C-alpha cells in the first residue's frame, strides 16, 4: 500500500515495570473506528481512497516498578493495610479432605481422623476439613450433635480428636466446622489447631445461610444458629490464614479485611448445595482469590443424594491470579496440592491492585482493628 493512502497514529506509553523492554504493536481495525464519531467522520471523508485507519501502540517497559496511582490508595483501607508478613515456609502441600458424612457421629470422627492421617502421609502440612463434618447438615441435627468446644475432652470429642492428631502428626489443621454449644446459643464453628496440638483460633460463622428459592431450596440457618461476631485471622506454621465458613465467602468485604491484615491464604470449609453450587461455588472462590491476590482453599462434604441437604462437593484450591490449581468432583476424595507463597509478591507486582485503589472514592473500614488502636 502506498504511504499516501495509509493514515497511522503512533502513541508511546512508558510504563515503569521491570528491567526488560517490551515493544508491542496493536493494530485496530476499521470496524472499530467506525464506531467512534471522529473516526467514522474521517472514514466517510476518505472512503473514496479506501484509507485503512490503523493505530499503533508501542509499550516500553522500563526498569522501575509500577508506582501507586495518585489517589491516596492507602486511604482506601482504615486502618492502612498491614504488610504481607514473611511466612514461616514458602512452599508446602495442602490436603483437602472431602468426606462423606453420616448420622453416626463416632463414625464421622474416626473417618475424619483417617482422612487427615492419609493426607499427612502424602506430605500435607496443612489439612482442611469440610463444613459440618461430624453431623448431618440440618437444623434438627445441630442441637443434637453440638459440642462444648471450650470445655474440651469428653464435651467435645470432635475437637479433641483434631488436637490429638495435629500434635501427633505435627501438622496444622483447619478443622472444617462443627455445631458448637456455648451457653444458650448454637454456632457453626471452625477450629484451627497448630502443629503442637493447641487450639490457635475459633471462627464462628459470621453470615448465616438464610435462603429461599421457591422450587429449588429453602434453608434458614438462623432458626437454630447464632451468627458469629468476629473475623478470624491466625498465624500458623504455614502462614497467616483468614477463616470463613461457607456463606461467608459470598461477602467480599470479609476477604478484603483478611487481605488488609496480611493473609496469605483464605480457608472456607463449605457445603454449597445443588442450586447455588453450580452457579456460585467456583465463581466465588476465584473472585475472592483474584480480588485479593492470595490463595483460597475450600472443602466440602461429599455428595449424598439421600440426605435432606445435598452438598455440591468440588473442593478446590485457587491461586492468587484466580486460577484453579486443584479440584475434584462430588465423591469422597483427598486432594493434595502445592502452595507457593512466592507467587503472591510476583502477582502483586505484575498487577499492583493494592497500589491502585481509589482512596479518594471509597474506603473499607476494619472496625475491629480500628477500635483496638
Coordinates of C-alpha atoms in Angstrom, one line a residue:
X1 CA 0.0 0.0 0.0
X2 CA 1.3 3.5 -0.9
X3 CA 2.2 5.7 2.0
X4 CA -0.1 8.4 0.9
X5 CA -3.1 6.0 1.3
X6 CA -2.2 5.0 4.8
X7 CA -3.2 7.0 7.9
X8 CA -1.4 6.0 11.1
X9 CA -1.3 7.3 14.6
X10 CA 1.6 6.3 16.8
X11 CA 1.4 6.6 20.6
X12 CA 4.2 5.6 23.0
X13 CA 3.3 4.7 26.6
X14 CA 6.2 4.5 29.1
X15 CA 5.3 2.1 31.9
X16 CA 8.0 1.6 34.5
X17 CA 7.8 -2.1 35.4
X18 CA 10.8 -4.3 35.1
X19 CA 14.3 -4.5 33.7
X20 CA 13.1 -5.8 30.4
X21 CA 11.8 -3.8 27.4
X22 CA 8.7 -4.9 25.6
X23 CA 7.5 -3.4 22.4
X24 CA 4.0 -4.4 21.3
X25 CA 2.1 -3.3 18.3
X26 CA -1.6 -3.4 18.4
X27 CA -3.5 -2.8 15.2
X28 CA -7.1 -1.8 15.4
X29 CA -9.4 -2.5 12.6
X30 CA -11.6 -0.1 10.5
X31 CA -14.7 -1.7 12.1
X32 CA -13.7 -0.5 15.5
X33 CA -13.0 3.1 14.3
X34 CA -16.4 3.2 12.5
X35 CA -18.0 3.1 16.0
X36 CA -16.2 6.2 17.1
X37 CA -17.7 9.6 15.9
X38 CA -14.4 11.3 14.9
X39 CA -13.0 8.3 13.0
X40 CA -16.4 7.5 11.4
X41 CA -16.4 11.0 10.0
X42 CA -12.8 10.7 8.8
X43 CA -13.6 7.4 7.1
X44 CA -16.6 9.0 5.4
X45 CA -14.4 11.8 4.0
X46 CA -11.7 9.5 2.8
X47 CA -13.8 6.4 1.9
X48 CA -13.2 7.0 -1.8
X49 CA -9.5 6.4 -1.2
X50 CA -10.1 3.3 0.9
X51 CA -7.9 4.6 3.7
X52 CA -7.1 2.0 6.4
X53 CA -7.1 3.6 9.8
X54 CA -4.5 1.9 12.0
X55 CA -3.5 2.8 15.5
X56 CA -0.1 1.5 16.7
X57 CA 0.7 1.4 20.4
X58 CA 4.3 0.9 21.4
X59 CA 4.6 0.0 25.1
X60 CA 8.1 0.4 26.6
X61 CA 8.6 -1.2 29.9
X62 CA 11.3 0.4 32.0
X63 CA 13.4 -0.6 35.0
X64 CA 11.4 0.9 37.8
X65 CA 8.3 -0.8 39.4
X66 CA 4.8 0.5 38.7
X67 CA 4.1 3.2 41.1
X68 CA 0.9 3.8 43.1
X69 CA -1.8 5.9 41.4
X70 CA -2.1 9.5 42.8
X71 CA -5.4 8.7 44.5
X72 CA -4.3 8.1 48.1
X73 CA -4.6 4.3 47.7
X74 CA -3.8 3.7 51.4
X75 CA -6.8 5.8 52.4
X76 CA -9.0 3.1 50.8
X77 CA -8.3 1.0 53.9
X78 CA -8.7 2.1 57.5
X79 CA -6.5 1.4 59.3
X80 CA -4.0 1.1 56.4
X81 CA -3.2 -2.4 55.2
X82 CA -0.7 -4.4 57.1
X83 CA 2.3 -5.5 55.1
X84 CA 2.3 -9.1 53.9
X85 CA 4.4 -10.9 56.6
X86 CA 7.2 -13.3 55.7
X87 CA 5.7 -16.7 56.1
X88 CA 7.5 -19.5 58.0
X89 CA 7.6 -21.6 54.8
X90 CA 7.5 -20.6 51.2
X91 CA 6.2 -23.8 49.7
X92 CA 4.1 -26.6 51.2
X93 CA 1.4 -29.1 50.5
X94 CA -2.2 -28.7 51.5
X95 CA -4.7 -31.5 51.9
X96 CA -8.4 -31.0 51.2
X97 CA -10.4 -33.9 52.7
X98 CA -13.8 -34.1 51.0
X99 CA -15.6 -36.5 53.4
X100 CA -18.9 -38.4 53.4
X101 CA -21.0 -37.6 56.4
X102 CA -23.4 -39.9 58.1
X103 CA -25.8 -39.8 61.2
X104 CA -23.2 -41.8 63.1
X105 CA -21.1 -39.2 64.9
X106 CA -18.4 -41.7 66.2
X107 CA -18.0 -43.0 62.7
X108 CA -17.7 -39.4 61.3
X109 CA -14.9 -38.6 63.8
X110 CA -13.0 -41.8 63.1
X111 CA -13.4 -41.3 59.4
X112 CA -12.1 -37.8 59.5
X113 CA -9.1 -38.8 61.5
X114 CA -8.3 -41.5 58.9
X115 CA -8.5 -39.0 56.1
X116 CA -6.2 -36.5 58.0
X117 CA -3.7 -39.2 58.5
X118 CA -3.8 -40.2 54.8
X119 CA -3.3 -36.5 53.7
X120 CA -0.4 -36.1 56.1
X121 CA 1.2 -39.4 54.8
X122 CA 1.1 -37.8 51.3
X123 CA 3.0 -34.7 52.6
X124 CA 0.3 -32.3 53.6
X125 CA 1.5 -29.8 56.2
X126 CA -2.0 -28.2 56.3
X127 CA -5.2 -30.2 56.2
X128 CA -8.7 -28.6 55.7
X129 CA -11.9 -30.4 56.6
X130 CA -15.5 -29.7 55.3
X131 CA -18.2 -27.7 56.9
X132 CA -20.3 -29.7 59.5
X133 CA -18.4 -32.9 59.0
X134 CA -19.5 -34.6 62.3
X135 CA -23.2 -34.1 61.8
X136 CA -25.9 -34.2 59.2
X137 CA -26.5 -30.7 57.8
X138 CA -29.9 -29.8 59.2
X139 CA -31.5 -27.5 61.8
X140 CA -32.8 -30.6 63.6
X141 CA -29.3 -32.1 63.9
X142 CA -27.4 -29.1 65.0
X143 CA -28.6 -29.1 68.6
X144 CA -28.2 -32.9 68.9
X145 CA -24.6 -33.0 67.6
X146 CA -23.4 -29.8 69.1
X147 CA -20.3 -29.8 71.4
X148 CA -19.0 -27.5 74.1
X149 CA -15.6 -26.8 72.5
X150 CA -14.3 -24.6 75.3
X151 CA -15.0 -27.5 77.8
X152 CA -12.9 -29.9 75.6
X153 CA -12.3 -33.6 76.3
X154 CA -15.5 -35.6 76.5
X155 CA -17.6 -32.5 76.0
X156 CA -16.1 -32.1 72.5
X157 CA -14.9 -35.4 71.1
X158 CA -14.5 -33.9 67.6
X159 CA -12.1 -31.2 68.5
X160 CA -10.3 -33.5 71.0
X161 CA -9.5 -35.7 68.0
X162 CA -8.3 -32.8 65.9
X163 CA -6.0 -31.7 68.8
X164 CA -4.6 -35.2 69.2
X165 CA -3.9 -35.9 65.5
X166 CA -2.4 -32.4 64.8
X167 CA 0.0 -32.9 67.7
X168 CA 0.8 -36.5 66.7
X169 CA 1.4 -35.7 63.0
X170 CA 3.0 -32.2 63.6
X171 CA 0.6 -30.6 61.1
X172 CA -1.8 -27.6 61.1
X173 CA -5.4 -28.4 60.8
X174 CA -8.2 -26.1 59.8
X175 CA -10.9 -28.3 61.3
X176 CA -13.8 -27.6 58.9
X177 CA -16.8 -26.8 61.2
X178 CA -19.0 -28.4 63.7
X179 CA -22.1 -27.3 65.7
X180 CA -20.9 -25.6 68.8
X181 CA -22.9 -25.1 72.0
X182 CA -22.0 -22.1 74.1
X183 CA -24.4 -21.2 76.9
X184 CA -27.8 -21.0 75.4
X185 CA -26.5 -20.4 71.9
X186 CA -25.5 -22.6 69.0
X187 CA -22.8 -21.7 66.5
X188 CA -21.4 -23.1 63.3
X189 CA -17.7 -23.1 64.3
X190 CA -14.3 -23.8 62.8
X191 CA -11.3 -24.6 65.0
X192 CA -7.7 -24.2 63.9
X193 CA -5.1 -26.4 65.6
X194 CA -1.4 -25.9 65.4
X195 CA 1.3 -28.5 64.9
X196 CA 1.6 -28.6 68.7
X197 CA -2.0 -29.7 69.1
X198 CA -3.1 -26.4 70.7
X199 CA -6.2 -24.5 69.6
X200 CA -5.0 -21.4 67.8
X201 CA -8.3 -19.9 66.7
X202 CA -12.0 -20.4 66.7
X203 CA -14.2 -18.9 64.0
X204 CA -17.9 -18.7 64.3
X205 CA -19.7 -18.4 61.0
X206 CA -20.5 -14.7 60.6
X207 CA -23.1 -14.8 57.8
X208 CA -25.9 -17.3 58.4
X209 CA -27.3 -19.1 55.4
X210 CA -30.9 -18.0 55.1
X211 CA -32.1 -18.7 51.5
X212 CA -35.4 -19.3 49.9
X213 CA -35.5 -20.1 46.2
X214 CA -39.0 -21.5 45.5
X215 CA -38.9 -24.9 43.9
X216 CA -35.2 -25.2 44.5
X217 CA -34.0 -24.8 48.1
X218 CA -35.2 -23.3 51.4
X219 CA -32.8 -23.3 54.3
X220 CA -32.9 -20.9 57.3
X221 CA -29.8 -21.4 59.5
X222 CA -30.9 -18.6 61.8
X223 CA -33.7 -20.7 63.1
X224 CA -31.2 -22.6 65.2
X225 CA -27.8 -20.9 64.9
X226 CA -26.4 -17.6 66.2
X227 CA -24.1 -15.5 64.0
X228 CA -20.5 -15.0 65.0
X229 CA -19.3 -11.5 65.7
X230 CA -15.6 -11.6 64.9
X231 CA -13.5 -12.0 61.7
X232 CA -10.8 -14.6 62.4
X233 CA -7.2 -14.4 61.1
X234 CA -4.5 -16.7 62.6
X235 CA -0.7 -17.1 62.3
X236 CA 0.3 -20.7 61.9
X237 CA 3.3 -22.7 61.0
X238 CA 2.4 -22.4 57.3
X239 CA 1.5 -18.7 57.2
X240 CA -1.3 -16.3 58.0
X241 CA -4.7 -17.7 57.4
X242 CA -8.1 -15.9 57.2
X243 CA -11.1 -18.2 58.1
X244 CA -14.6 -18.1 56.7
X245 CA -17.3 -20.7 56.7
X246 CA -19.4 -21.5 53.6
X247 CA -21.7 -18.5 53.2
X248 CA -19.0 -16.2 54.5
X249 CA -17.4 -16.5 51.1
X250 CA -20.3 -14.7 49.5
X251 CA -19.2 -11.4 51.1
X252 CA -16.1 -9.8 49.6
X253 CA -15.7 -7.4 52.4
X254 CA -14.6 -10.1 54.8
X255 CA -12.0 -11.4 52.4
X256 CA -10.8 -7.8 51.9
X257 CA -10.4 -7.4 55.6
X258 CA -8.3 -10.5 55.8
X259 CA -6.1 -9.4 52.8
X260 CA -5.6 -6.0 54.5
X261 CA -4.5 -7.9 57.7
X262 CA -1.8 -9.6 55.7
X263 CA -3.3 -13.0 55.0
X264 CA -1.5 -15.4 52.7
X265 CA -4.4 -17.9 52.4
X266 CA -8.1 -17.9 53.0
X267 CA -9.8 -21.2 54.0
X268 CA -13.5 -21.7 53.6
X269 CA -15.0 -25.0 54.7
X270 CA -18.3 -25.0 53.0
X271 CA -21.3 -27.0 51.9
X272 CA -22.9 -25.3 48.9
X273 CA -26.0 -27.0 47.6
X274 CA -27.1 -28.3 44.3
X275 CA -28.7 -24.9 43.4
X276 CA -26.0 -22.4 44.4
X277 CA -23.1 -24.8 43.9
X278 CA -23.1 -25.0 40.1
X279 CA -23.8 -21.2 40.0
X280 CA -21.5 -19.7 42.6
X281 CA -19.1 -22.1 44.2
X282 CA -16.1 -21.9 41.9
X283 CA -17.0 -18.4 40.8
X284 CA -16.8 -17.0 44.4
X285 CA -13.6 -18.8 45.2
X286 CA -11.9 -17.4 42.1
X287 CA -13.3 -14.0 42.7
X288 CA -12.0 -13.8 46.3
X289 CA -8.6 -15.0 45.2
X290 CA -8.3 -12.7 42.2
X291 CA -9.7 -9.6 44.1
X292 CA -7.2 -10.0 46.9
X293 CA -4.3 -11.8 45.1
X294 CA -3.9 -14.6 47.6
X295 CA -4.7 -18.3 47.8
X296 CA -8.2 -19.6 48.5
X297 CA -8.9 -23.2 49.7
X298 CA -12.3 -24.7 50.1
X299 CA -13.5 -28.1 51.4
X300 CA -17.0 -29.5 51.0
X301 CA -18.6 -32.7 52.3
X302 CA -19.0 -35.4 49.6
X303 CA -22.4 -35.5 47.9
X304 CA -25.1 -37.7 49.5
X305 CA -28.2 -37.6 47.4
X306 CA -30.2 -39.5 50.1
X307 CA -29.7 -36.8 52.7
X308 CA -32.0 -33.9 53.4
X309 CA -29.3 -31.4 52.4
X310 CA -27.3 -32.4 49.3
X311 CA -23.9 -30.8 49.1
X312 CA -22.3 -29.8 45.8
X313 CA -18.8 -31.1 46.5
X314 CA -16.0 -29.8 44.3
X315 CA -13.4 -28.9 47.0
X316 CA -10.9 -26.6 45.3
X317 CA -7.6 -24.7 45.7
X318 CA -7.4 -21.4 43.8
X319 CA -4.2 -19.4 43.2
X320 CA -3.6 -15.7 43.5
X321 CA -4.5 -14.9 39.9
X322 CA -7.8 -16.7 40.3
X323 CA -6.6 -19.8 38.6
X324 CA -7.9 -23.2 39.7
X325 CA -4.9 -25.2 40.8
X326 CA -6.7 -28.4 42.0
X327 CA -10.2 -29.6 42.4
X328 CA -12.4 -32.7 42.4
X329 CA -15.9 -33.8 41.6
X330 CA -18.6 -34.7 44.2
X331 CA -17.4 -38.1 45.5
X332 CA -15.2 -38.6 48.6
X333 CA -11.6 -37.5 47.8
X334 CA -8.4 -36.3 49.3
X335 CA -6.8 -33.6 47.2
X336 CA -3.1 -32.9 47.7
X337 CA -1.9 -29.7 46.1
X338 CA 1.1 -27.3 46.3
X339 CA 1.1 -23.8 47.6
X340 CA 3.9 -21.4 46.7
X341 CA 3.7 -18.1 48.6
X342 CA 6.5 -16.5 46.4
X343 CA 3.7 -16.1 43.8
X344 CA 1.9 -13.6 46.0
X345 CA 4.5 -10.9 45.6
X346 CA 5.0 -11.8 42.0
X347 CA 1.3 -11.4 41.1
X348 CA 1.0 -8.2 43.2
X349 CA 4.0 -6.8 41.2
X350 CA 2.5 -8.0 37.9
X351 CA -0.9 -6.4 38.7
X352 CA -0.5 -3.9 41.6
X353 CA -4.1 -3.6 42.6
X354 CA -3.4 -2.6 46.2
X355 CA -1.4 0.5 44.9
X356 CA -4.2 1.5 42.6
X357 CA -7.2 1.6 44.9
X358 CA -9.2 4.9 44.8
X359 CA -8.9 6.1 48.4
X360 CA -10.5 9.3 47.3
X361 CA -13.7 7.5 46.3
X362 CA -14.2 4.6 48.7
X363 CA -12.9 3.1 51.9
X364 CA -13.0 -0.3 53.6
X365 CA -13.1 0.1 57.4
X366 CA -11.9 -2.7 59.7
X367 CA -13.7 -1.7 62.8
X368 CA -12.1 -4.4 64.9
X369 CA -8.6 -3.2 64.2
X370 CA -9.7 0.5 64.3
X371 CA -11.2 0.1 67.8
X372 CA -8.2 -1.8 69.1
X373 CA -5.8 1.0 68.4

